[in-house]
Amino acid sequence: MMQILCVVGARPNLMKIAPICQALEGHDRMGFRLLHTGQHYDRQMSHLFFEELGIPRPAVNLEVGGGTHAQQTAEVMKRFEPEVERYGPDLVLVVGDVNSTLACALVAVKLHVPVAHVEAGLRSGDRTMPEEINRILTDAISDLLFVTEQSGLDNLAREGIASERAHFVGNVMIDTLMRHREKAAGSDVLHRLGVSPREYVLLTLHRPSNVDDKETLNGILHALHEIQREVPLVLPIHPRTKKNLEAFGLSGWLEAWENLILTEPLGYLDFLCLMDRARVVLTDSGGIQEETTVCGVPCLTLRENTERPVTTKDGTNCLVGSDPSRILVAFRNLHGSDMPCPAHLPPLWDGRAAERIVRVLGKWCDQRPDLDVPQADIAGARLASLSRS
Ligand code: UD1
């Protein structure tokens, strides 16, 4: 039996791991264990998603919490290493591009444990984004790369990664969306927030480049202030943004806006329901660019670049940056018109990506008669590193 150690750390990892766990559940040749690094720890940022998406309870929680990039990455690595040694997996599977993704991949590969990376190959071309560094480095050391869109294959090829390692399988986050869309439609969140279908704008904002600098954040807020005078604006507020608004002395101003509906971070089903019925979504998230494409809801992305270009080509996504006048012009153009739904979804975004991943893992497992080697390898790697120190 091949043993896989699956890793999650932050909120956006959870909708990606859910269908993979489901596809691995009860598999006759592959077993898995789930490990949470604890990068995200609030109920609204983590535990609620386990309940809603039916993700099995993690066998281990490393409880690393927040910190600077170096602190957080190092803390995950320190706490993950003994878990890999203890469990002795044949494969470590990581998803997405958060600090936990890179930290765990790095630990595994140094213990000679192969790594599978789900959502590989995405590139924004912007190396000031922490996620871009996490993506490049995780892909460079992964053995199996599962890709969501053609640009991912092109990027990996350009970086010299052997094509046999890359597998175009579709998008596991879209598997989760398709599986839960009907249930989400039953949520009473619109009623709770007092908004009507297609008569509100949904906003998410948490990217450090937008919320960590007072001047940039202030500029974006001026555009949003105008927007909420024209149509109700719903903002489930991310902890990073909340902390910065308070630190910059901007919270009081926001709370006085007449048409802004501020909420705590929402669960998956409530958020999906709100997104699916929004008039327009404004966001700086990566995943929401993909989800709005599938929902057919116009998305204005408050960034200058995207690592998910298929959403601007085949989807509803439009990049508008963080300049307030550009945001306003784009919003007013859109708000006044009826944007048609995209004619077709990006290739393989059909709800079956996790099945394809498990099929590839099964073949990979068949080709490795040495599957009990990693345990010995781990001990060897550990001894080698101890003898060097
Ligand atoms: C992380 C990811 C980002 C992802 C985002 C989704 C990295 C580099 N960034 O950013 O790619 O889009 O998650 O949310 O990995 N906090 C809480 N409660 C929580 C979680 C965080 O209060 O449950 C606080 C932290 O203490 C910290 C801040 O929010 O002060 C930011 O958390 P952190 O994990 O460092 O990064 P995110 O901005 O959430």
PDB file of C-alpha atoms in Angstrom, residues 156-297:
ATOM      1  CA  LEU A 156       7.190  24.437 -16.632  1.00  0.00           C
ATOM      2  CA  ALA A 157       8.640  23.654 -20.065  1.00  0.00           C
ATOM      3  CA  ARG A 158      10.249  27.109 -20.173  1.00  0.00           C
ATOM      4  CA  GLU A 159      11.854  26.464 -16.792  1.00  0.00           C
ATOM      5  CA  GLY A 160      13.354  23.228 -18.105  1.00  0.00           C
ATOM      6  CA  ILE A 161      11.167  20.855 -16.100  1.00  0.00           C
ATOM      7  CA  ALA A 162      10.907  17.477 -17.852  1.00  0.00           C
ATOM      8  CA  SER A 163       7.518  17.086 -19.522  1.00  0.00           C
ATOM      9  CA  GLU A 164       7.099  13.547 -18.068  1.00  0.00           C
ATOM     10  CA  ARG A 165       6.790  15.128 -14.616  1.00  0.00           C
ATOM     11  CA  ALA A 166       3.907  17.428 -15.641  1.00  0.00           C
ATOM     12  CA  HIS A 167       0.312  16.210 -15.885  1.00  0.00           C
ATOM     13  CA  PHE A 168      -2.520  18.385 -17.162  1.00  0.00           C
ATOM     14  CA  VAL A 169      -5.416  17.201 -15.001  1.00  0.00           C
ATOM     15  CA  GLY A 170      -7.785  20.170 -14.592  1.00  0.00           C
ATOM     16  CA  ASN A 171      -8.667  22.121 -11.475  1.00  0.00           C
ATOM     17  CA  VAL A 172      -9.438  20.504  -8.127  1.00  0.00           C
ATOM     18  CA  MET A 173     -10.892  23.749  -6.759  1.00  0.00           C
ATOM     19  CA  ILE A 174     -13.463  23.601  -9.523  1.00  0.00           C
ATOM     20  CA  ASP A 175     -14.225  19.974  -8.552  1.00  0.00           C
ATOM     21  CA  THR A 176     -15.188  21.343  -5.134  1.00  0.00           C
ATOM     22  CA  LEU A 177     -17.209  24.208  -6.581  1.00  0.00           C
ATOM     23  CA  MET A 178     -19.210  21.896  -8.847  1.00  0.00           C
ATOM     24  CA  ARG A 179     -19.825  19.469  -6.015  1.00  0.00           C
ATOM     25  CA  HIS A 180     -21.157  22.129  -3.635  1.00  0.00           C
ATOM     26  CA  ARG A 181     -22.851  24.654  -5.886  1.00  0.00           C
ATOM     27  CA  GLU A 182     -26.331  23.244  -5.473  1.00  0.00           C
ATOM     28  CA  LYS A 183     -26.033  22.984  -1.697  1.00  0.00           C
ATOM     29  CA  ALA A 184     -24.618  26.521  -1.521  1.00  0.00           C
ATOM     30  CA  ALA A 185     -27.673  27.789  -3.401  1.00  0.00           C
ATOM     31  CA  GLY A 186     -29.697  26.848  -0.291  1.00  0.00           C
ATOM     32  CA  SER A 187     -27.729  29.207   1.966  1.00  0.00           C
ATOM     33  CA  ASP A 188     -29.675  32.082   3.526  1.00  0.00           C
ATOM     34  CA  VAL A 189     -26.641  34.388   3.476  1.00  0.00           C
ATOM     35  CA  LEU A 190     -28.202  36.965   1.124  1.00  0.00           C
ATOM     36  CA  HIS A 191     -31.166  37.262   3.453  1.00  0.00           C
ATOM     37  CA  ARG A 192     -28.891  37.542   6.507  1.00  0.00           C
ATOM     38  CA  LEU A 193     -26.893  40.325   4.899  1.00  0.00           C
ATOM     39  CA  GLY A 194     -29.983  42.028   3.472  1.00  0.00           C
ATOM     40  CA  VAL A 195     -28.982  41.929  -0.211  1.00  0.00           C
ATOM     41  CA  SER A 196     -30.803  40.715  -3.352  1.00  0.00           C
ATOM     42  CA  PRO A 197     -29.439  38.576  -6.195  1.00  0.00           C
ATOM     43  CA  ARG A 198     -27.407  40.592  -8.774  1.00  0.00           C
ATOM     44  CA  GLU A 199     -27.941  43.777  -6.781  1.00  0.00           C
ATOM     45  CA  TYR A 200     -24.692  43.844  -4.821  1.00  0.00           C
ATOM     46  CA  VAL A 201     -20.969  43.746  -5.395  1.00  0.00           C
ATOM     47  CA  LEU A 202     -18.847  41.198  -3.536  1.00  0.00           C
ATOM     48  CA  LEU A 203     -15.352  42.240  -2.502  1.00  0.00           C
ATOM     49  CA  THR A 204     -12.352  40.351  -1.138  1.00  0.00           C
ATOM     50  CA  LEU A 205      -9.097  42.087  -0.326  1.00  0.00           C
ATOM     51  CA  HIS A 206      -6.058  40.635   1.415  1.00  0.00           C
ATOM     52  CA  ARG A 207      -3.029  40.657  -0.922  1.00  0.00           C
ATOM     53  CA  PRO A 208      -0.044  42.213   0.959  1.00  0.00           C
ATOM     54  CA  SER A 209       0.686  44.478  -2.054  1.00  0.00           C
ATOM     55  CA  ASN A 210      -2.809  45.990  -1.641  1.00  0.00           C
ATOM     56  CA  VAL A 211      -3.331  46.036   2.107  1.00  0.00           C
ATOM     57  CA  ASP A 212       0.100  46.343   3.731  1.00  0.00           C
ATOM     58  CA  ASP A 213       0.826  49.825   2.356  1.00  0.00           C
ATOM     59  CA  LYS A 214      -1.322  52.636   3.762  1.00  0.00           C
ATOM     60  CA  GLU A 215      -1.295  54.764   0.610  1.00  0.00           C
ATOM     61  CA  THR A 216      -2.235  51.905  -1.722  1.00  0.00           C
ATOM     62  CA  LEU A 217      -4.974  50.700   0.615  1.00  0.00           C
ATOM     63  CA  ASN A 218      -6.308  54.215   1.019  1.00  0.00           C
ATOM     64  CA  GLY A 219      -6.464  54.648  -2.779  1.00  0.00           C
ATOM     65  CA  ILE A 220      -8.381  51.400  -3.235  1.00  0.00           C
ATOM     66  CA  LEU A 221     -10.749  52.411  -0.443  1.00  0.00           C
ATOM     67  CA  HIS A 222     -11.544  55.696  -2.187  1.00  0.00           C
ATOM     68  CA  ALA A 223     -12.660  53.777  -5.294  1.00  0.00           C
ATOM     69  CA  LEU A 224     -14.678  51.366  -3.148  1.00  0.00           C
ATOM     70  CA  HIS A 225     -16.299  54.260  -1.326  1.00  0.00           C
ATOM     71  CA  GLU A 226     -17.643  55.535  -4.646  1.00  0.00           C
ATOM     72  CA  ILE A 227     -18.777  52.065  -5.717  1.00  0.00           C
ATOM     73  CA  GLN A 228     -20.779  51.467  -2.530  1.00  0.00           C
ATOM     74  CA  ARG A 229     -22.631  54.751  -3.134  1.00  0.00           C
ATOM     75  CA  GLU A 230     -23.978  53.171  -6.339  1.00  0.00           C
ATOM     76  CA  VAL A 231     -24.580  49.590  -5.215  1.00  0.00           C
ATOM     77  CA  PRO A 232     -24.336  47.685  -1.901  1.00  0.00           C
ATOM     78  CA  LEU A 233     -20.846  46.313  -1.297  1.00  0.00           C
ATOM     79  CA  VAL A 234     -20.321  43.123   0.728  1.00  0.00           C
ATOM     80  CA  LEU A 235     -16.878  42.632   2.300  1.00  0.00           C
ATOM     81  CA  PRO A 236     -16.037  39.482   4.281  1.00  0.00           C
ATOM     82  CA  ILE A 237     -12.931  40.824   5.909  1.00  0.00           C
ATOM     83  CA  HIS A 238      -9.647  38.907   5.989  1.00  0.00           C
ATOM     84  CA  PRO A 239      -7.657  39.047   9.282  1.00  0.00           C
ATOM     85  CA  ARG A 240      -4.657  40.672   7.558  1.00  0.00           C
ATOM     86  CA  THR A 241      -6.842  43.455   6.135  1.00  0.00           C
ATOM     87  CA  LYS A 242      -8.674  43.958   9.424  1.00  0.00           C
ATOM     88  CA  LYS A 243      -5.398  44.319  11.320  1.00  0.00           C
ATOM     89  CA  ASN A 244      -4.037  46.828   8.791  1.00  0.00           C
ATOM     90  CA  LEU A 245      -7.214  48.933   8.687  1.00  0.00           C
ATOM     91  CA  GLU A 246      -6.973  49.239  12.443  1.00  0.00           C
ATOM     92  CA  ALA A 247      -3.240  49.974  12.389  1.00  0.00           C
ATOM     93  CA  PHE A 248      -3.686  52.675   9.691  1.00  0.00           C
ATOM     94  CA  GLY A 249      -6.628  54.262  11.552  1.00  0.00           C
ATOM     95  CA  LEU A 250      -9.017  53.570   8.655  1.00  0.00           C
ATOM     96  CA  SER A 251     -11.559  51.262  10.345  1.00  0.00           C
ATOM     97  CA  GLY A 252     -13.781  54.060  11.670  1.00  0.00           C
ATOM     98  CA  TRP A 253     -14.157  55.626   8.214  1.00  0.00           C
ATOM     99  CA  LEU A 254     -15.118  52.273   6.675  1.00  0.00           C
ATOM    100  CA  GLU A 255     -17.677  51.527   9.367  1.00  0.00           C
ATOM    101  CA  ALA A 256     -19.413  54.826   8.563  1.00  0.00           C
ATOM    102  CA  TRP A 257     -20.013  53.960   4.874  1.00  0.00           C
ATOM    103  CA  GLU A 258     -23.758  53.742   4.385  1.00  0.00           C
ATOM    104  CA  ASN A 259     -23.810  50.914   1.840  1.00  0.00           C
ATOM    105  CA  LEU A 260     -20.935  48.714   2.993  1.00  0.00           C
ATOM    106  CA  ILE A 261     -21.811  45.371   4.545  1.00  0.00           C
ATOM    107  CA  LEU A 262     -18.833  44.171   6.564  1.00  0.00           C
ATOM    108  CA  THR A 263     -18.786  40.566   7.777  1.00  0.00           C
ATOM    109  CA  GLU A 264     -16.336  38.168   9.359  1.00  0.00           C
ATOM    110  CA  PRO A 265     -14.675  35.719   6.896  1.00  0.00           C
ATOM    111  CA  LEU A 266     -17.454  33.447   5.606  1.00  0.00           C
ATOM    112  CA  GLY A 267     -17.638  29.703   5.298  1.00  0.00           C
ATOM    113  CA  TYR A 268     -17.346  28.013   1.904  1.00  0.00           C
ATOM    114  CA  LEU A 269     -21.053  27.552   1.233  1.00  0.00           C
ATOM    115  CA  ASP A 270     -22.083  31.089   2.191  1.00  0.00           C
ATOM    116  CA  PHE A 271     -19.269  32.573   0.157  1.00  0.00           C
ATOM    117  CA  LEU A 272     -20.041  30.442  -2.901  1.00  0.00           C
ATOM    118  CA  CYS A 273     -23.696  31.435  -2.689  1.00  0.00           C
ATOM    119  CA  LEU A 274     -22.782  35.142  -2.500  1.00  0.00           C
ATOM    120  CA  MET A 275     -20.290  34.855  -5.355  1.00  0.00           C
ATOM    121  CA  ASP A 276     -22.711  32.983  -7.600  1.00  0.00           C
ATOM    122  CA  ARG A 277     -25.371  35.688  -7.216  1.00  0.00           C
ATOM    123  CA  ALA A 278     -23.206  38.815  -7.207  1.00  0.00           C
ATOM    124  CA  ARG A 279     -23.555  41.470  -9.869  1.00  0.00           C
ATOM    125  CA  VAL A 280     -19.773  41.880  -9.981  1.00  0.00           C
ATOM    126  CA  VAL A 281     -16.936  40.480  -7.879  1.00  0.00           C
ATOM    127  CA  LEU A 282     -13.944  42.635  -6.974  1.00  0.00           C
ATOM    128  CA  THR A 283     -10.989  40.649  -5.663  1.00  0.00           C
ATOM    129  CA  ASP A 284      -7.256  40.267  -5.338  1.00  0.00           C
ATOM    130  CA  SER A 285      -7.470  36.537  -4.630  1.00  0.00           C
ATOM    131  CA  GLY A 286      -6.096  33.923  -7.017  1.00  0.00           C
ATOM    132  CA  GLY A 287      -8.769  31.268  -6.654  1.00  0.00           C
ATOM    133  CA  ILE A 288     -11.739  33.624  -6.939  1.00  0.00           C
ATOM    134  CA  GLN A 289     -10.631  34.565 -10.452  1.00  0.00           C
ATOM    135  CA  GLU A 290     -11.181  30.902 -11.354  1.00  0.00           C
ATOM    136  CA  GLU A 291     -14.391  30.425  -9.404  1.00  0.00           C
ATOM    137  CA  THR A 292     -16.088  33.497 -10.935  1.00  0.00           C
ATOM    138  CA  THR A 293     -15.147  32.193 -14.381  1.00  0.00           C
ATOM    139  CA  VAL A 294     -17.053  28.997 -13.671  1.00  0.00           C
ATOM    140  CA  CYS A 295     -19.988  30.881 -12.114  1.00  0.00           C
ATOM    141  CA  GLY A 296     -20.089  33.235 -15.126  1.00  0.00           C
ATOM    142  CA  VAL A 297     -19.907  36.266 -12.841  1.00  0.00           C
TER     143      VAL A 297
END
